[in-house]
GROMACS .gro file of N, CA and C in nm:
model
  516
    1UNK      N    1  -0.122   5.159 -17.733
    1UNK     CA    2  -0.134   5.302 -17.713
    1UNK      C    3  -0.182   5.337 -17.573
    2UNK      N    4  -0.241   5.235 -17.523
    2UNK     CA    5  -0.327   5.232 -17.414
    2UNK      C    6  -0.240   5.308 -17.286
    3UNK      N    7  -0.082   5.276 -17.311
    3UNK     CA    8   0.061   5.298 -17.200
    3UNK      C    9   0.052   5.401 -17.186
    4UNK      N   10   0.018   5.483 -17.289
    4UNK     CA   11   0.074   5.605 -17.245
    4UNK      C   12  -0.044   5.711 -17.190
    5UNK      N   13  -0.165   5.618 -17.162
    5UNK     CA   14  -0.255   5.695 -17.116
    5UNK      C   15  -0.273   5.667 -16.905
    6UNK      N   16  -0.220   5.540 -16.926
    6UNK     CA   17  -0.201   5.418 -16.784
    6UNK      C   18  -0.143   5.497 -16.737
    7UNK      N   19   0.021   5.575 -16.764
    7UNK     CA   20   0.089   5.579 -16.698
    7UNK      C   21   0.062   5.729 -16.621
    8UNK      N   22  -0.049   5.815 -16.664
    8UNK     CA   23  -0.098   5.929 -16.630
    8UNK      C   24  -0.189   5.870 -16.501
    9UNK      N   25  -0.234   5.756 -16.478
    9UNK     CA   26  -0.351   5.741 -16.410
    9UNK      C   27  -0.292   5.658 -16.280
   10UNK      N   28  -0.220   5.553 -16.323
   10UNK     CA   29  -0.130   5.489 -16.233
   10UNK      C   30  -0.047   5.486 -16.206
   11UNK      N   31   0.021   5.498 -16.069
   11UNK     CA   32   0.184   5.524 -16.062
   11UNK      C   33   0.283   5.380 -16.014
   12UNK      N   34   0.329   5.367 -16.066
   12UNK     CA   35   0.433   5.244 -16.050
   12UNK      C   36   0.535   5.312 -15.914
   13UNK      N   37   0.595   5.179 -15.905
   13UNK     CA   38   0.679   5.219 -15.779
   13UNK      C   39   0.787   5.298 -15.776
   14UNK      N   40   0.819   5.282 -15.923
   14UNK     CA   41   0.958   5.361 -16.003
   14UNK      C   42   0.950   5.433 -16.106
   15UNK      N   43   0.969   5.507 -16.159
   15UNK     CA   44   1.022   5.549 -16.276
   15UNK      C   45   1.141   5.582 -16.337
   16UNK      N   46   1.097   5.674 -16.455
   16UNK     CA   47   1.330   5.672 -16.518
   16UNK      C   48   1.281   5.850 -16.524
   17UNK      N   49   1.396   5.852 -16.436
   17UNK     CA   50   1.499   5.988 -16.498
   17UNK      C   51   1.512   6.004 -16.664
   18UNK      N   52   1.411   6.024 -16.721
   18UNK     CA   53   1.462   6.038 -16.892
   18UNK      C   54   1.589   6.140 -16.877
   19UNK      N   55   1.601   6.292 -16.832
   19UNK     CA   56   1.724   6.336 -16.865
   19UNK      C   57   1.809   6.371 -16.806
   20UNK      N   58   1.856   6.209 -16.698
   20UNK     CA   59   1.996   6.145 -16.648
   20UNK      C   60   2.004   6.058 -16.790
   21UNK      N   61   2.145   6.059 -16.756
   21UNK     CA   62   2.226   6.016 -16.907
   21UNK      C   63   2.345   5.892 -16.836
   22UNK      N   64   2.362   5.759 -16.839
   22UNK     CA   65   2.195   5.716 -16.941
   22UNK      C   66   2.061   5.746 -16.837
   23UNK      N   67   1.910   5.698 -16.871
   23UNK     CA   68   1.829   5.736 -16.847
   23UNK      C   69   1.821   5.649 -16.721
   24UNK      N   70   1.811   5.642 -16.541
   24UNK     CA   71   1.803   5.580 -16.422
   24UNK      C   72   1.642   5.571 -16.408
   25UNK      N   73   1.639   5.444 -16.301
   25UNK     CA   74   1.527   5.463 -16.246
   25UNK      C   75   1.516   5.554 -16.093
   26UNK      N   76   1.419   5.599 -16.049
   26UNK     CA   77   1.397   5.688 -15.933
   26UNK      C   78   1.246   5.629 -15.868
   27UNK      N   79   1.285   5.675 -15.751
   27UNK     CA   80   1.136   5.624 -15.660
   27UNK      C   81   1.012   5.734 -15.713
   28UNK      N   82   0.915   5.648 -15.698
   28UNK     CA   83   0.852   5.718 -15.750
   28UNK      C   84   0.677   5.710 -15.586
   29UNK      N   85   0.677   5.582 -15.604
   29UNK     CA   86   0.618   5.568 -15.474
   29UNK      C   87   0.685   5.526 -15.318
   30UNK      N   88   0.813   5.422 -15.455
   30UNK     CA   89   0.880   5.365 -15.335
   30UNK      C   90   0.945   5.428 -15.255
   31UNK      N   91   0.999   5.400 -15.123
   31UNK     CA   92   1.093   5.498 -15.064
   31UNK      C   93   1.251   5.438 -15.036
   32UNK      N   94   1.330   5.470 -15.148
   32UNK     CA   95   1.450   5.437 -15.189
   32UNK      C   96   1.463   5.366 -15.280
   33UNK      N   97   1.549   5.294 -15.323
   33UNK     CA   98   1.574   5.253 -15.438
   33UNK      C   99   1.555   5.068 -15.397
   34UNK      N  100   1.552   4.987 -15.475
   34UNK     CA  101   1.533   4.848 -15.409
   34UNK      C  102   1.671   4.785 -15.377
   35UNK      N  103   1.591   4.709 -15.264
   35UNK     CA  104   1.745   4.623 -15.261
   35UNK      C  105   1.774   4.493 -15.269
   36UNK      N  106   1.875   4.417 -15.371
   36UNK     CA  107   1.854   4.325 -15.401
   36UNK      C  108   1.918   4.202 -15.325
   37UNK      N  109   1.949   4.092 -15.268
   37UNK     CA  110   2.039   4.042 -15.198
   37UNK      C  111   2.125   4.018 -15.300
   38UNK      N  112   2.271   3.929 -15.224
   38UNK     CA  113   2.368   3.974 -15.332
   38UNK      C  114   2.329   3.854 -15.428
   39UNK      N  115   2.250   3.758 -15.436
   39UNK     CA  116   2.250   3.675 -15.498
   39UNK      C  117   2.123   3.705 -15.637
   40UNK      N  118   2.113   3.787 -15.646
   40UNK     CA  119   1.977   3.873 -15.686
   40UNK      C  120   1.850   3.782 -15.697
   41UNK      N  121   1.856   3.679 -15.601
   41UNK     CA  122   1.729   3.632 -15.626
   41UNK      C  123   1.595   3.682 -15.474
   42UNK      N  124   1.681   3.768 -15.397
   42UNK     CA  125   1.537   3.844 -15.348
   42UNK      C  126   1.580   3.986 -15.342
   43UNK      N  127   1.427   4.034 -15.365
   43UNK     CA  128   1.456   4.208 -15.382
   43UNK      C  129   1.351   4.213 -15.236
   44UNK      N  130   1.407   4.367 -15.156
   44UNK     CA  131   1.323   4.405 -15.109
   44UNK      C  132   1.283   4.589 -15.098
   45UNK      N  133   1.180   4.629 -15.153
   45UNK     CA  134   1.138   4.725 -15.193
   45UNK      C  135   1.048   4.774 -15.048
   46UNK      N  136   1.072   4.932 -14.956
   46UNK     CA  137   0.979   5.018 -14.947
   46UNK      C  138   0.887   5.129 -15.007
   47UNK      N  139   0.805   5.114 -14.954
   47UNK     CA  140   0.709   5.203 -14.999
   47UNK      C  141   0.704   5.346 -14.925
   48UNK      N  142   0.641   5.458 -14.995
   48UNK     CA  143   0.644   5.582 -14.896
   48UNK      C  144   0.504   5.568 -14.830
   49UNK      N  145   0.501   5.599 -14.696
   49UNK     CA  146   0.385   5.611 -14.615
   49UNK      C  147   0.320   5.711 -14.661
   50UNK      N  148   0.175   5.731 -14.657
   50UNK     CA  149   0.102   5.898 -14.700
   50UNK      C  150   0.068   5.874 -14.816
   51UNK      N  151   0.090   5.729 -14.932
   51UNK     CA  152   0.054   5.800 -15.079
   51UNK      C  153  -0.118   5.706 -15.072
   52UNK      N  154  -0.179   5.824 -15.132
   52UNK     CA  155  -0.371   5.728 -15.112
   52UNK      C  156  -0.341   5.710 -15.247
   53UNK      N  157  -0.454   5.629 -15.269
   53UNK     CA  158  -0.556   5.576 -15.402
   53UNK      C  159  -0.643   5.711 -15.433
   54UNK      N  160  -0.706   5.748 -15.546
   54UNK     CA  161  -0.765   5.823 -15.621
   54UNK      C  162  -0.878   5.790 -15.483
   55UNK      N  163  -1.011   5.851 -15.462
   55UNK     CA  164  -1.115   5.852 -15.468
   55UNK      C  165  -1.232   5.741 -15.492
   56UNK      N  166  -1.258   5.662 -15.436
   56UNK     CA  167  -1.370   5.550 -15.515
   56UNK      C  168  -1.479   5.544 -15.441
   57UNK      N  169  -1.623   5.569 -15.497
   57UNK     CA  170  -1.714   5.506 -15.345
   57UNK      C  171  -1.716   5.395 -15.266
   58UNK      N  172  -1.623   5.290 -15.292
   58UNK     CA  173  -1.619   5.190 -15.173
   58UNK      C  174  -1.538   5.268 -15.079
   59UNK      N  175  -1.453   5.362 -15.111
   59UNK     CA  176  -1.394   5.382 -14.990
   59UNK      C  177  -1.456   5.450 -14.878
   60UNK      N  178  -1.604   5.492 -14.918
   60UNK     CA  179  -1.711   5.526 -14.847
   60UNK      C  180  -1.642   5.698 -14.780
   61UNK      N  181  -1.525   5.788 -14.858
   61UNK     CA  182  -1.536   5.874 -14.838
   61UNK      C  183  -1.432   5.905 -14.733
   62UNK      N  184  -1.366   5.762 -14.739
   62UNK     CA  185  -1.231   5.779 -14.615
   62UNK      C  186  -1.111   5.785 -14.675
   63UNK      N  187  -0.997   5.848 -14.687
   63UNK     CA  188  -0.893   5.797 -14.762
   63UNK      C  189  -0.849   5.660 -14.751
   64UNK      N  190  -0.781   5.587 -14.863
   64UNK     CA  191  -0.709   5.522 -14.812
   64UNK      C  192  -0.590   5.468 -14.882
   65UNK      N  193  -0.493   5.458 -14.798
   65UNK     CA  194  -0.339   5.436 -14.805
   65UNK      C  195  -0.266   5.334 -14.877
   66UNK      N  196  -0.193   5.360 -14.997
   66UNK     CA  197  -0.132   5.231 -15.071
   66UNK      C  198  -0.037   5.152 -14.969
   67UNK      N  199  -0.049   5.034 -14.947
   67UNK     CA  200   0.026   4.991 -14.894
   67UNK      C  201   0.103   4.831 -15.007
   68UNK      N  202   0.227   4.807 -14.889
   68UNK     CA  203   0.262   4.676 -14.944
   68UNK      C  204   0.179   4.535 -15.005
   69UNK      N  205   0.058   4.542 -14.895
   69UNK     CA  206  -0.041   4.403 -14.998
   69UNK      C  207  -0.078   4.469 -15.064
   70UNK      N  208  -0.096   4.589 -15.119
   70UNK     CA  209  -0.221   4.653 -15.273
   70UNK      C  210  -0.077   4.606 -15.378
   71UNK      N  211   0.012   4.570 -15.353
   71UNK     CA  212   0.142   4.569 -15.487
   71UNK      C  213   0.115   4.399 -15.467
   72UNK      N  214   0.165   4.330 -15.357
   72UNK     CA  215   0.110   4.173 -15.390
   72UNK      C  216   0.016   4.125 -15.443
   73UNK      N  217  -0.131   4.185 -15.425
   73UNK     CA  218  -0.242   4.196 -15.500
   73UNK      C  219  -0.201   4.220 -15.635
   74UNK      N  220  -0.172   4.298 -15.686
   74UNK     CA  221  -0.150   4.321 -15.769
   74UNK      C  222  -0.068   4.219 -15.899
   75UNK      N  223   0.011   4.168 -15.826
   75UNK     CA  224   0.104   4.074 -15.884
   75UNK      C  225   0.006   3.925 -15.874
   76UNK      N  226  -0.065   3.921 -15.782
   76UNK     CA  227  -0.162   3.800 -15.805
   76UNK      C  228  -0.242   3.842 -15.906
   77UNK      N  229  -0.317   3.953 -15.913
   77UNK     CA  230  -0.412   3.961 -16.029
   77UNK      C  231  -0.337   3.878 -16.161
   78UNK      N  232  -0.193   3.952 -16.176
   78UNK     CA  233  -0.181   3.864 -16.300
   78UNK      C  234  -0.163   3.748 -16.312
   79UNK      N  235  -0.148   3.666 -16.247
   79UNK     CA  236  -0.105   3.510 -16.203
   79UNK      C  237  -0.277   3.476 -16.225
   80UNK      N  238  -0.330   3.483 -16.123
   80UNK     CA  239  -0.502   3.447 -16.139
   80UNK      C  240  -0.579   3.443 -16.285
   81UNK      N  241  -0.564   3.299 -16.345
   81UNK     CA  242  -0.589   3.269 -16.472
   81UNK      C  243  -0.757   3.316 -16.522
   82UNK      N  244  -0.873   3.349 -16.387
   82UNK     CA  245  -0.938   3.436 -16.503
   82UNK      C  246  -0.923   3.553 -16.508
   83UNK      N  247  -0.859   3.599 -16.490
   83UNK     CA  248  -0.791   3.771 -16.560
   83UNK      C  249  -0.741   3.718 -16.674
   84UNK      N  250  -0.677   3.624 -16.757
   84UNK     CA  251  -0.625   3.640 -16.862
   84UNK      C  252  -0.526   3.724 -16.876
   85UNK      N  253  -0.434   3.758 -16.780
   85UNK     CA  254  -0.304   3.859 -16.831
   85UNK      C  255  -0.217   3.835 -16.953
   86UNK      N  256  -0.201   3.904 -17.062
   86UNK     CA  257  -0.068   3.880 -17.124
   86UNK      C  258   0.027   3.883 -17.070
   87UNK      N  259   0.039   3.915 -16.981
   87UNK     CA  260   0.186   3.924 -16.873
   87UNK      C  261   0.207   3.803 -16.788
   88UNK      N  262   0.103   3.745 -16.802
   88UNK     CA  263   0.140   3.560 -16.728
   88UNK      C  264   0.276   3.533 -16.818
   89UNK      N  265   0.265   3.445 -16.916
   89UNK     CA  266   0.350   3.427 -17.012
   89UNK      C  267   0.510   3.483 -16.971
   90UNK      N  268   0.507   3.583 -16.963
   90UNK     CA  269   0.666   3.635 -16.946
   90UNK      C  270   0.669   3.649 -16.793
   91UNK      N  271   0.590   3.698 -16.693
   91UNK     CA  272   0.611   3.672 -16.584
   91UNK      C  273   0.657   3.543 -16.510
   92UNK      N  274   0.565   3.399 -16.581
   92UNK     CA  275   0.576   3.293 -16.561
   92UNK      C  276   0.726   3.213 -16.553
   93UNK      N  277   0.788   3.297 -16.679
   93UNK     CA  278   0.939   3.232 -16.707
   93UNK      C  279   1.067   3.294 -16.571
   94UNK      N  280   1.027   3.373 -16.503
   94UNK     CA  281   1.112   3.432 -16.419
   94UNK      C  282   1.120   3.390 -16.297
   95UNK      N  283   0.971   3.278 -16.250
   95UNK     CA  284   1.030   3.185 -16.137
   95UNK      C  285   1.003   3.223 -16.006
   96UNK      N  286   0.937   3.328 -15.984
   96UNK     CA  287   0.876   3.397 -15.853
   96UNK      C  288   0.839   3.299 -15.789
   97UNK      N  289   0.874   3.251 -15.652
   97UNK     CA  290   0.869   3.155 -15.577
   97UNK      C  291   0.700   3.144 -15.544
   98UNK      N  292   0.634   3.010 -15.553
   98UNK     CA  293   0.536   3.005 -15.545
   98UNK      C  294   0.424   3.057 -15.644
   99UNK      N  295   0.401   3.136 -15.672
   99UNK     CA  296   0.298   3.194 -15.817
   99UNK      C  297   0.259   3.110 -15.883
  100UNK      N  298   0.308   3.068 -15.961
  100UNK     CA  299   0.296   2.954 -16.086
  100UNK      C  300   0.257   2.858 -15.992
  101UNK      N  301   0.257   2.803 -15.841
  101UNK     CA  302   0.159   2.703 -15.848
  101UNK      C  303   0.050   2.751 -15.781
  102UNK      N  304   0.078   2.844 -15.729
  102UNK     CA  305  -0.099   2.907 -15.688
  102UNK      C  306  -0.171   2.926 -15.789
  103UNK      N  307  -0.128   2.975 -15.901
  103UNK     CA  308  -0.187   3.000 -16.051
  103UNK      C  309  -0.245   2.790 -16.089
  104UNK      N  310  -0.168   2.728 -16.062
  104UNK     CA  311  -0.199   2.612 -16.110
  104UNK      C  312  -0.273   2.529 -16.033
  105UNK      N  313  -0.310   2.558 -15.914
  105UNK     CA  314  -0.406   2.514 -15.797
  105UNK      C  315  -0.545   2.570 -15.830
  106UNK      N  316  -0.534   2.699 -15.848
  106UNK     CA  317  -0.675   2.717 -15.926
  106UNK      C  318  -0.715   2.659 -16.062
  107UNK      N  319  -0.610   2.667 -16.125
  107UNK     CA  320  -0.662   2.598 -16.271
  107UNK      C  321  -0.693   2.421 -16.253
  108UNK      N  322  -0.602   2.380 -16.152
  108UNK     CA  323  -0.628   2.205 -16.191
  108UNK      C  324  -0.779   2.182 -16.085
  109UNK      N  325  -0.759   2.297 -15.979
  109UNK     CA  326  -0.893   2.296 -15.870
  109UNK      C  327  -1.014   2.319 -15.952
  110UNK      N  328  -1.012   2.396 -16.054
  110UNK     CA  329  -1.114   2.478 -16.137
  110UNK      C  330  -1.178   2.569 -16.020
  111UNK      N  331  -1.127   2.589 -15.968
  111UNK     CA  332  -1.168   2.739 -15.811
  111UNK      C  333  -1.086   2.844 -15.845
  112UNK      N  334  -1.200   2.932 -15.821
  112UNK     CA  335  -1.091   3.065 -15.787
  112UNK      C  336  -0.986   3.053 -15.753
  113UNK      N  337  -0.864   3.175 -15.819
  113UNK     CA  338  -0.766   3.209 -15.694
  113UNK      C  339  -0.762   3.243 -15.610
  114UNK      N  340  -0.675   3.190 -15.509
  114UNK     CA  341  -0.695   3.198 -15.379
  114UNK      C  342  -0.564   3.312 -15.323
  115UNK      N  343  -0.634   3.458 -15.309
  115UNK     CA  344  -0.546   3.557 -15.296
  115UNK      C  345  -0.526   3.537 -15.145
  116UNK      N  346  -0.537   3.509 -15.079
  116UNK     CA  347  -0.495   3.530 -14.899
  116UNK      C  348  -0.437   3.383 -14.907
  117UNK      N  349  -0.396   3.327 -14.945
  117UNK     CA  350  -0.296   3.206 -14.956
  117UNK      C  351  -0.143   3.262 -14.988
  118UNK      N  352  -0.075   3.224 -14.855
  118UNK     CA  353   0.049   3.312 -14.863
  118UNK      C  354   0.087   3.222 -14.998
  119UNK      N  355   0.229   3.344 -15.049
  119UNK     CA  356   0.316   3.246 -15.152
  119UNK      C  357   0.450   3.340 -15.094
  120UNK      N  358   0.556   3.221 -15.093
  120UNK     CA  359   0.680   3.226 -15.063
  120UNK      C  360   0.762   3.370 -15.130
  121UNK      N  361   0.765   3.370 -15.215
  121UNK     CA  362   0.814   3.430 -15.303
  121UNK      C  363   0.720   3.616 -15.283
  122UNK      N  364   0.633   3.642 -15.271
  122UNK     CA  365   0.584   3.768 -15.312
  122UNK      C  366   0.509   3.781 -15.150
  123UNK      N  367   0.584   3.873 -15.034
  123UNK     CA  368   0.547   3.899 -14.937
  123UNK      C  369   0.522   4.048 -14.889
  124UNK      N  370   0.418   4.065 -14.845
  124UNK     CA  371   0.431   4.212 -14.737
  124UNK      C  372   0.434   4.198 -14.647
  125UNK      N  373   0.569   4.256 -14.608
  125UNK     CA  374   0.688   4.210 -14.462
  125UNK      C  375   0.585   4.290 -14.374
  126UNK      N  376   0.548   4.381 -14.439
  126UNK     CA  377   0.475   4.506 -14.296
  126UNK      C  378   0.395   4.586 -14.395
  127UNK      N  379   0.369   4.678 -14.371
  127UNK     CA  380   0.236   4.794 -14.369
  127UNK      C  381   0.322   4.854 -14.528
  128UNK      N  382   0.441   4.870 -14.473
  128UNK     CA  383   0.507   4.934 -14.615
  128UNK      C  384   0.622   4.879 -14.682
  129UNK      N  385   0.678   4.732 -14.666
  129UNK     CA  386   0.767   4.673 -14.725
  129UNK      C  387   0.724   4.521 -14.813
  130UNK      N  388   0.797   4.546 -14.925
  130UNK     CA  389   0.727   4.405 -15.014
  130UNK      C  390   0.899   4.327 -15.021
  131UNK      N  391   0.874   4.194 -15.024
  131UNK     CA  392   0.949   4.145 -15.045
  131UNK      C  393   0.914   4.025 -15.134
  132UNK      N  394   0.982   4.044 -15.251
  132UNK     CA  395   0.997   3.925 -15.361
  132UNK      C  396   1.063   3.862 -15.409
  133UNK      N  397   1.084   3.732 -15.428
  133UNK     CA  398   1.184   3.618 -15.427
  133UNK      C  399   1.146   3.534 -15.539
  134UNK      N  400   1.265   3.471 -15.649
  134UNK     CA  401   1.317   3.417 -15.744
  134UNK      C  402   1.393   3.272 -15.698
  135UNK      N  403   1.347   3.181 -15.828
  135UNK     CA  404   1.433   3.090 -15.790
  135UNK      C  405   1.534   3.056 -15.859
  136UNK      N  406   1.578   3.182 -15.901
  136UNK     CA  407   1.732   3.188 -15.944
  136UNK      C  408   1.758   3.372 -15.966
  137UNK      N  409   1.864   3.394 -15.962
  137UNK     CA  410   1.916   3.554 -15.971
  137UNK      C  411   1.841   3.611 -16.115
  138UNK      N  412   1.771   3.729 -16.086
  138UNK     CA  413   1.715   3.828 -16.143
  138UNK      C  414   1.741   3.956 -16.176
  139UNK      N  415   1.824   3.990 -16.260
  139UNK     CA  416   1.907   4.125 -16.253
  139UNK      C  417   1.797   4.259 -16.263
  140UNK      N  418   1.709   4.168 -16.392
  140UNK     CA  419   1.581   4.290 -16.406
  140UNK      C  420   1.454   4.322 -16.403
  141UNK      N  421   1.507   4.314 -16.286
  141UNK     CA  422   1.363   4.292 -16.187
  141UNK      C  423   1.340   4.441 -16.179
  142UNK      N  424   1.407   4.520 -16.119
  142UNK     CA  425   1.419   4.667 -16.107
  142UNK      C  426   1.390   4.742 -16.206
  143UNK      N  427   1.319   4.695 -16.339
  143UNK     CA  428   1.251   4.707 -16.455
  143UNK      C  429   1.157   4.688 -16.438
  144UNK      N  430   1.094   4.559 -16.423
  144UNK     CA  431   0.956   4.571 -16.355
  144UNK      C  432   0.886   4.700 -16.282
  145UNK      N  433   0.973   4.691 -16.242
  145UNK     CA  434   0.874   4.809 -16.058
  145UNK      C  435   0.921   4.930 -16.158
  146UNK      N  436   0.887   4.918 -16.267
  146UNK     CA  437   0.892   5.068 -16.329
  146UNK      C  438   0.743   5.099 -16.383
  147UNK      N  439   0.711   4.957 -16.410
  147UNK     CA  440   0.596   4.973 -16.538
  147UNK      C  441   0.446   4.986 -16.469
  148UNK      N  442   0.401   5.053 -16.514
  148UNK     CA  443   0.250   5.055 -16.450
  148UNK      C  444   0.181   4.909 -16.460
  149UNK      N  445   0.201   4.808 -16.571
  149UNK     CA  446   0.172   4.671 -16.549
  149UNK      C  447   0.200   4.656 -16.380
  150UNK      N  448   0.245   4.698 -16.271
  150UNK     CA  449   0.270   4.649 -16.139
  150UNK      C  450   0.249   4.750 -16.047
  151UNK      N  451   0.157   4.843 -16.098
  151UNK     CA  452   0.114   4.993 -16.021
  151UNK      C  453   0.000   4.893 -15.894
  152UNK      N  454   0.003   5.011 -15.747
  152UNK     CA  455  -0.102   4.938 -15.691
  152UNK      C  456  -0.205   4.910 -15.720
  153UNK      N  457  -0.319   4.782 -15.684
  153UNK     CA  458  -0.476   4.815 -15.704
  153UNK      C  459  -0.528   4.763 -15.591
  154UNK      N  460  -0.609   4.852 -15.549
  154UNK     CA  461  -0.697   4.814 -15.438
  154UNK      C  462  -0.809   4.711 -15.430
  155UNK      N  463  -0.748   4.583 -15.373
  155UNK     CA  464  -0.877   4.471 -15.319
  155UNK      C  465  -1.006   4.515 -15.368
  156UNK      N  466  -1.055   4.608 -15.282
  156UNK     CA  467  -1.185   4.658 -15.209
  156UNK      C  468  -1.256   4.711 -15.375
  157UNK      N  469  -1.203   4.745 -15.442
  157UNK     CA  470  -1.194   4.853 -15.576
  157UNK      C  471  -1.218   4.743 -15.673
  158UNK      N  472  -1.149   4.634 -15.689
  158UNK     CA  473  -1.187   4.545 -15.769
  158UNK      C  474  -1.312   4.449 -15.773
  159UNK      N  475  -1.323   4.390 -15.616
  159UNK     CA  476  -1.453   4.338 -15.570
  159UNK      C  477  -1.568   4.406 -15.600
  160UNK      N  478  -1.558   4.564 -15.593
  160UNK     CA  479  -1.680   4.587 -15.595
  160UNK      C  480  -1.720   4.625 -15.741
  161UNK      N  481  -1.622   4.638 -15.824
  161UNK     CA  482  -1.640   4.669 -15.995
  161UNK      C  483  -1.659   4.552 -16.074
  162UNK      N  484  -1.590   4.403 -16.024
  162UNK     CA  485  -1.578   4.307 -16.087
  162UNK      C  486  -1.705   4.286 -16.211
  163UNK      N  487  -1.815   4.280 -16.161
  163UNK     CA  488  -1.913   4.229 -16.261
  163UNK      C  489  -1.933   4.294 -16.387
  164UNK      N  490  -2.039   4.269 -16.467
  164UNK     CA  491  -2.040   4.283 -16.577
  164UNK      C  492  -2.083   4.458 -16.622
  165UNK      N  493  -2.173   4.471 -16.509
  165UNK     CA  494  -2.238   4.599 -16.512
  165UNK      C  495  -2.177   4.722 -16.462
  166UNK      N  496  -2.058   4.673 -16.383
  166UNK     CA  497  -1.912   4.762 -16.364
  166UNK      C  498  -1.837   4.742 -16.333
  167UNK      N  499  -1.748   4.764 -16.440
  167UNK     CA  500  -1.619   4.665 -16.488
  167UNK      C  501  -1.517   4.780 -16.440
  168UNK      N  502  -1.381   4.681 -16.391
  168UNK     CA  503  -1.268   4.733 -16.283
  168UNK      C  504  -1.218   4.852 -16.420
  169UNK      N  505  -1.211   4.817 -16.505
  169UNK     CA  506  -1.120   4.887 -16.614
  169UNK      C  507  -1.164   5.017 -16.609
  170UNK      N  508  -1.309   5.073 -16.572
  170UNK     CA  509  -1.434   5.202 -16.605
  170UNK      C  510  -1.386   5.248 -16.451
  171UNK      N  511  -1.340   5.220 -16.381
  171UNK     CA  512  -1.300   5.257 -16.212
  171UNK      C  513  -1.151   5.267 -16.192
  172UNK      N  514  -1.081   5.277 -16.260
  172UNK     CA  515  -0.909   5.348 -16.226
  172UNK      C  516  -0.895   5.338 -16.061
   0.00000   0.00000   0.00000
């Protein structure tokens, strides 16, 4: 039930046209539609410049700007085995170049994940372009970047909520 409260709070990169017939996806943060190579195993998605994050006191009162690493972040959170994502599992089977062993470097290391460790597969080309790569063709991928499961989150926002006494979930 939890979805339909997420999707008020967080915005994914895409959404659907419910009444285009059938129902399309549309940018929603991104700026244009993604593009896939022809082999569909890399997509590369912009972002619109200008969109901030809500308000948080780490941001100490400055705006600040979603960019391309707050969506890579993002996609590591779920890979990073102590988050516990249910979305490992099905993410896992789709082959995102690199992930699954950064995910498995921390687990056999017993160390943290190591988020500033590039991975092949899930890049921010620049300030506002992500680029993500498969190791085999992915038709629906462009499903993904719909769901708030892959909305931005800010580094800075998580670090400072992490602990027990304030938890990221109570900080949107």
């Amino acid at each position: 039930y939890s979805r339909a409260i997420t999707a008020h709070i967080f915005e994914a990169l895409y959404t659907y046209d419910h009444l285009a017939r059938p129902a399309t996806p549309k940018p929603l943060i991104a700026d244009g539609m993604p593009v896939p190579s022809a082999d569909f195993r890399t997509w590369t998605v912009k972002i619109k410049p200008g969109i901030y994050f809500q308000d948080d006191p780490v941001f100490r009162g400055q705006k600040r700007e979603v960019t391309a690493r707050d969506f890579v972040y993002t996609f590591q959170r779920i890979a990073d085995p102590a988050n516990r994502s249910a979305l490992w599992s099905w993410i896992e089977t789709y082959a995102l170049l690199g992930l699954a062993e950064q995910r498995k470097a921390a687990l056999d290391g017993k160390k943290p994940f190591d988020y500033d460790a590039p991975i092949e597969g899930l890049q921010a080309l620049d300030r506002y372009t992500i680029r993500v790569r498969f190791d085999q063709p992915y038709f629906g991928f462009r499903h993904w970047l719909t769901t708030v499961q892959f909305a931005p989150v800010a580094r800075e926002v998580v670090d400072r909520h992490k602990d027990a006494s304030s938890r990221v979930a109570e900080h949107p």
